[in-house]
Amino acid sequence: MPPSTSSDLTLSVNGEKYTLTVDHRTTLLDALRERLDLTGTKKGCDQGQCGACTVLVDGRRAVSCLQLAVAAEGREITTIEGVAEGDQLHPVQQAFLDLDGFQCGYCTPGQICSAIALIEEHAAGWPSAATDDIRPEAGPPPLTPEEIRERMSGNLCRCGAYVSIVQAVARAAESKGAAA
Ligand code: FES
Ligand code: FES
């Protein structure tokens, strides 16, 4: 018998379980958009270069165009559709709204997912390439615009909303006392 080219799997997305049969080559991005109709996550380059497809996998950011759906089974996936609490926007969403971090919106879902994880990574003390003192005892560096730019550098915005995006990420991080 030839080896099977598809599998049944259960994906946990935004707190809901979805059972589906996928070709083994199906990316998580295509499964979300085409099989689960969660089209908030965008396909930009489909090559891991633009960040438009960023989702959270077990709370960490992942470019879903580079991950196979079958590898996401058993993980908790959060897409842009799942970051608000009912009618209550996530603080990062609210900050983007208040500070005009949106433009065409194509990159925005990925920017917001990335920013949510960025704030957690920073609070947990993860350094970035822009961090001067990476000794663990130095603790998280101030979340300066330079730090935010470096940590968001995997997310491209071709219409140039970067200034507003940096301000929005800083605003959302302020509640943790992290922004400089
Ligand atoms: S679509 Fe995934 S990184 Fe561009
Ligand atoms: S808002 Fe248009 S590409 Fe970023």
PDB file of N, CA, C and O in Angstrom, residues 115-151:
ATOM      1  N   ALA A 115       3.597  41.898  18.161  1.00  0.00           N
ATOM      2  CA  ALA A 115       3.777  42.835  19.271  1.00  0.00           C
ATOM      3  C   ALA A 115       3.326  42.226  20.594  1.00  0.00           C
ATOM      4  O   ALA A 115       3.949  42.461  21.636  1.00  0.00           O
ATOM      5  N   ILE A 116       2.251  41.459  20.563  1.00  0.00           N
ATOM      6  CA  ILE A 116       1.769  40.823  21.797  1.00  0.00           C
ATOM      7  C   ILE A 116       2.860  39.912  22.367  1.00  0.00           C
ATOM      8  O   ILE A 116       3.180  39.958  23.560  1.00  0.00           O
ATOM      9  N   ALA A 117       3.449  39.090  21.495  1.00  0.00           N
ATOM     10  CA  ALA A 117       4.499  38.177  21.964  1.00  0.00           C
ATOM     11  C   ALA A 117       5.759  38.940  22.334  1.00  0.00           C
ATOM     12  O   ALA A 117       6.449  38.593  23.293  1.00  0.00           O
ATOM     13  N   LEU A 118       6.063  39.999  21.582  1.00  0.00           N
ATOM     14  CA  LEU A 118       7.253  40.817  21.869  1.00  0.00           C
ATOM     15  C   LEU A 118       7.211  41.333  23.306  1.00  0.00           C
ATOM     16  O   LEU A 118       8.216  41.268  24.028  1.00  0.00           O
ATOM     17  N   ILE A 119       6.061  41.841  23.710  1.00  0.00           N
ATOM     18  CA  ILE A 119       5.953  42.426  25.051  1.00  0.00           C
ATOM     19  C   ILE A 119       6.189  41.339  26.108  1.00  0.00           C
ATOM     20  O   ILE A 119       6.857  41.568  27.121  1.00  0.00           O
ATOM     21  N   GLU A 120       5.676  40.132  25.850  1.00  0.00           N
ATOM     22  CA  GLU A 120       5.902  39.018  26.788  1.00  0.00           C
ATOM     23  C   GLU A 120       7.371  38.607  26.783  1.00  0.00           C
ATOM     24  O   GLU A 120       7.960  38.364  27.840  1.00  0.00           O
ATOM     25  N   GLU A 121       7.966  38.508  25.604  1.00  0.00           N
ATOM     26  CA  GLU A 121       9.379  38.109  25.505  1.00  0.00           C
ATOM     27  C   GLU A 121      10.255  39.114  26.243  1.00  0.00           C
ATOM     28  O   GLU A 121      11.176  38.741  26.977  1.00  0.00           O
ATOM     29  N   HIS A 122       9.968  40.378  26.043  1.00  0.00           N
ATOM     30  CA  HIS A 122      10.764  41.420  26.687  1.00  0.00           C
ATOM     31  C   HIS A 122      10.611  41.351  28.207  1.00  0.00           C
ATOM     32  O   HIS A 122      11.588  41.413  28.952  1.00  0.00           O
ATOM     33  N   ALA A 123       9.366  41.208  28.670  1.00  0.00           N
ATOM     34  CA  ALA A 123       9.123  41.151  30.113  1.00  0.00           C
ATOM     35  C   ALA A 123       9.811  39.938  30.741  1.00  0.00           C
ATOM     36  O   ALA A 123      10.205  39.974  31.909  1.00  0.00           O
ATOM     37  N   ALA A 124       9.968  38.885  29.942  1.00  0.00           N
ATOM     38  CA  ALA A 124      10.640  37.673  30.447  1.00  0.00           C
ATOM     39  C   ALA A 124      12.162  37.804  30.393  1.00  0.00           C
ATOM     40  O   ALA A 124      12.878  36.883  30.771  1.00  0.00           O
ATOM     41  N   GLY A 125      12.643  38.939  29.894  1.00  0.00           N
ATOM     42  CA  GLY A 125      14.081  39.189  29.913  1.00  0.00           C
ATOM     43  C   GLY A 125      14.835  38.751  28.683  1.00  0.00           C
ATOM     44  O   GLY A 125      16.068  38.742  28.686  1.00  0.00           O
ATOM     45  N   TRP A 126      14.115  38.408  27.614  1.00  0.00           N
ATOM     46  CA  TRP A 126      14.823  37.991  26.398  1.00  0.00           C
ATOM     47  C   TRP A 126      15.550  39.191  25.792  1.00  0.00           C
ATOM     48  O   TRP A 126      14.927  40.248  25.569  1.00  0.00           O
ATOM     49  N   PRO A 127      16.846  39.069  25.501  1.00  0.00           N
ATOM     50  CA  PRO A 127      17.540  40.161  24.832  1.00  0.00           C
ATOM     51  C   PRO A 127      17.245  40.163  23.339  1.00  0.00           C
ATOM     52  O   PRO A 127      16.708  39.199  22.795  1.00  0.00           O
ATOM     53  N   SER A 128      17.572  41.281  22.695  1.00  0.00           N
ATOM     54  CA  SER A 128      17.497  41.350  21.230  1.00  0.00           C
ATOM     55  C   SER A 128      18.867  41.755  20.715  1.00  0.00           C
ATOM     56  O   SER A 128      19.784  42.042  21.498  1.00  0.00           O
ATOM     57  N   ALA A 129      19.012  41.843  19.409  1.00  0.00           N
ATOM     58  CA  ALA A 129      20.288  42.265  18.827  1.00  0.00           C
ATOM     59  C   ALA A 129      20.595  43.716  19.176  1.00  0.00           C
ATOM     60  O   ALA A 129      21.726  44.165  19.019  1.00  0.00           O
ATOM     61  N   ALA A 130      19.584  44.451  19.649  1.00  0.00           N
ATOM     62  CA  ALA A 130      19.806  45.863  20.009  1.00  0.00           C
ATOM     63  C   ALA A 130      20.120  46.028  21.496  1.00  0.00           C
ATOM     64  O   ALA A 130      20.323  47.143  21.960  1.00  0.00           O
ATOM     65  N   THR A 131      20.148  44.920  22.233  1.00  0.00           N
ATOM     66  CA  THR A 131      20.371  45.006  23.679  1.00  0.00           C
ATOM     67  C   THR A 131      21.867  45.123  23.975  1.00  0.00           C
ATOM     68  O   THR A 131      22.650  44.280  23.538  1.00  0.00           O
ATOM     69  N   ASP A 132      22.261  46.170  24.726  1.00  0.00           N
ATOM     70  CA  ASP A 132      23.682  46.375  25.018  1.00  0.00           C
ATOM     71  C   ASP A 132      24.190  45.374  26.043  1.00  0.00           C
ATOM     72  O   ASP A 132      25.243  44.779  25.871  1.00  0.00           O
ATOM     73  N   ASP A 133      23.454  45.231  27.126  1.00  0.00           N
ATOM     74  CA  ASP A 133      23.920  44.398  28.236  1.00  0.00           C
ATOM     75  C   ASP A 133      23.058  43.143  28.301  1.00  0.00           C
ATOM     76  O   ASP A 133      21.904  43.185  28.733  1.00  0.00           O
ATOM     77  N   ILE A 134      23.625  42.033  27.835  1.00  0.00           N
ATOM     78  CA  ILE A 134      22.804  40.814  27.751  1.00  0.00           C
ATOM     79  C   ILE A 134      23.017  39.890  28.953  1.00  0.00           C
ATOM     80  O   ILE A 134      22.522  38.774  28.953  1.00  0.00           O
ATOM     81  N   ARG A 135      23.731  40.361  29.977  1.00  0.00           N
ATOM     82  CA  ARG A 135      23.890  39.509  31.160  1.00  0.00           C
ATOM     83  C   ARG A 135      22.517  39.296  31.798  1.00  0.00           C
ATOM     84  O   ARG A 135      21.731  40.251  31.939  1.00  0.00           O
ATOM     85  N   PRO A 136      22.212  38.053  32.207  1.00  0.00           N
ATOM     86  CA  PRO A 136      20.887  37.789  32.794  1.00  0.00           C
ATOM     87  C   PRO A 136      20.589  38.711  33.963  1.00  0.00           C
ATOM     88  O   PRO A 136      19.453  39.163  34.140  1.00  0.00           O
ATOM     89  N   GLU A 137      21.625  39.043  34.773  1.00  0.00           N
ATOM     90  CA  GLU A 137      21.364  39.868  35.950  1.00  0.00           C
ATOM     91  C   GLU A 137      21.029  41.315  35.582  1.00  0.00           C
ATOM     92  O   GLU A 137      20.538  42.081  36.420  1.00  0.00           O
ATOM     93  N   ALA A 138      21.274  41.684  34.314  1.00  0.00           N
ATOM     94  CA  ALA A 138      20.949  43.046  33.887  1.00  0.00           C
ATOM     95  C   ALA A 138      19.446  43.232  33.735  1.00  0.00           C
ATOM     96  O   ALA A 138      18.941  44.356  33.760  1.00  0.00           O
ATOM     97  N   GLY A 139      18.703  42.137  33.606  1.00  0.00           N
ATOM     98  CA  GLY A 139      17.249  42.237  33.469  1.00  0.00           C
ATOM     99  C   GLY A 139      16.849  42.797  32.115  1.00  0.00           C
ATOM    100  O   GLY A 139      17.705  43.102  31.276  1.00  0.00           O
ATOM    101  N   PRO A 140      15.534  42.930  31.888  1.00  0.00           N
ATOM    102  CA  PRO A 140      15.070  43.454  30.598  1.00  0.00           C
ATOM    103  C   PRO A 140      15.584  44.870  30.382  1.00  0.00           C
ATOM    104  O   PRO A 140      15.531  45.688  31.299  1.00  0.00           O
ATOM    105  N   PRO A 141      16.070  45.187  29.192  1.00  0.00           N
ATOM    106  CA  PRO A 141      16.501  46.557  28.909  1.00  0.00           C
ATOM    107  C   PRO A 141      15.276  47.442  28.746  1.00  0.00           C
ATOM    108  O   PRO A 141      14.171  46.951  28.525  1.00  0.00           O
ATOM    109  N   PRO A 142      15.430  48.766  28.867  1.00  0.00           N
ATOM    110  CA  PRO A 142      14.286  49.643  28.568  1.00  0.00           C
ATOM    111  C   PRO A 142      13.789  49.349  27.155  1.00  0.00           C
ATOM    112  O   PRO A 142      14.598  49.091  26.254  1.00  0.00           O
ATOM    113  N   LEU A 143      12.474  49.359  27.013  1.00  0.00           N
ATOM    114  CA  LEU A 143      11.901  49.040  25.694  1.00  0.00           C
ATOM    115  C   LEU A 143      11.905  50.321  24.851  1.00  0.00           C
ATOM    116  O   LEU A 143      10.869  50.944  24.624  1.00  0.00           O
ATOM    117  N   THR A 144      13.092  50.692  24.422  1.00  0.00           N
ATOM    118  CA  THR A 144      13.275  51.911  23.632  1.00  0.00           C
ATOM    119  C   THR A 144      12.734  51.714  22.217  1.00  0.00           C
ATOM    120  O   THR A 144      12.540  50.576  21.771  1.00  0.00           O
ATOM    121  N   PRO A 145      12.533  52.803  21.463  1.00  0.00           N
ATOM    122  CA  PRO A 145      12.148  52.650  20.056  1.00  0.00           C
ATOM    123  C   PRO A 145      13.121  51.751  19.290  1.00  0.00           C
ATOM    124  O   PRO A 145      12.703  50.972  18.430  1.00  0.00           O
ATOM    125  N   GLU A 146      14.404  51.842  19.608  1.00  0.00           N
ATOM    126  CA  GLU A 146      15.384  50.991  18.917  1.00  0.00           C
ATOM    127  C   GLU A 146      15.130  49.509  19.217  1.00  0.00           C
ATOM    128  O   GLU A 146      15.176  48.660  18.331  1.00  0.00           O
ATOM    129  N   GLU A 147      14.848  49.221  20.499  1.00  0.00           N
ATOM    130  CA  GLU A 147      14.534  47.833  20.869  1.00  0.00           C
ATOM    131  C   GLU A 147      13.265  47.362  20.149  1.00  0.00           C
ATOM    132  O   GLU A 147      13.198  46.237  19.657  1.00  0.00           O
ATOM    133  N   ILE A 148      12.256  48.208  20.118  1.00  0.00           N
ATOM    134  CA  ILE A 148      10.998  47.805  19.479  1.00  0.00           C
ATOM    135  C   ILE A 148      11.225  47.576  17.990  1.00  0.00           C
ATOM    136  O   ILE A 148      10.761  46.568  17.432  1.00  0.00           O
ATOM    137  N   ARG A 149      11.968  48.468  17.354  1.00  0.00           N
ATOM    138  CA  ARG A 149      12.220  48.299  15.912  1.00  0.00           C
ATOM    139  C   ARG A 149      12.943  46.991  15.633  1.00  0.00           C
ATOM    140  O   ARG A 149      12.600  46.256  14.713  1.00  0.00           O
ATOM    141  N   GLU A 150      13.961  46.703  16.439  1.00  0.00           N
ATOM    142  CA  GLU A 150      14.707  45.468  16.231  1.00  0.00           C
ATOM    143  C   GLU A 150      13.811  44.253  16.452  1.00  0.00           C
ATOM    144  O   GLU A 150      13.795  43.309  15.658  1.00  0.00           O
ATOM    145  N   ARG A 151      13.035  44.297  17.516  1.00  0.00           N
ATOM    146  CA  ARG A 151      12.193  43.135  17.856  1.00  0.00           C
ATOM    147  C   ARG A 151      11.022  42.973  16.889  1.00  0.00           C
ATOM    148  O   ARG A 151      10.458  41.894  16.784  1.00  0.00           O
TER     149      ARG A 151
END
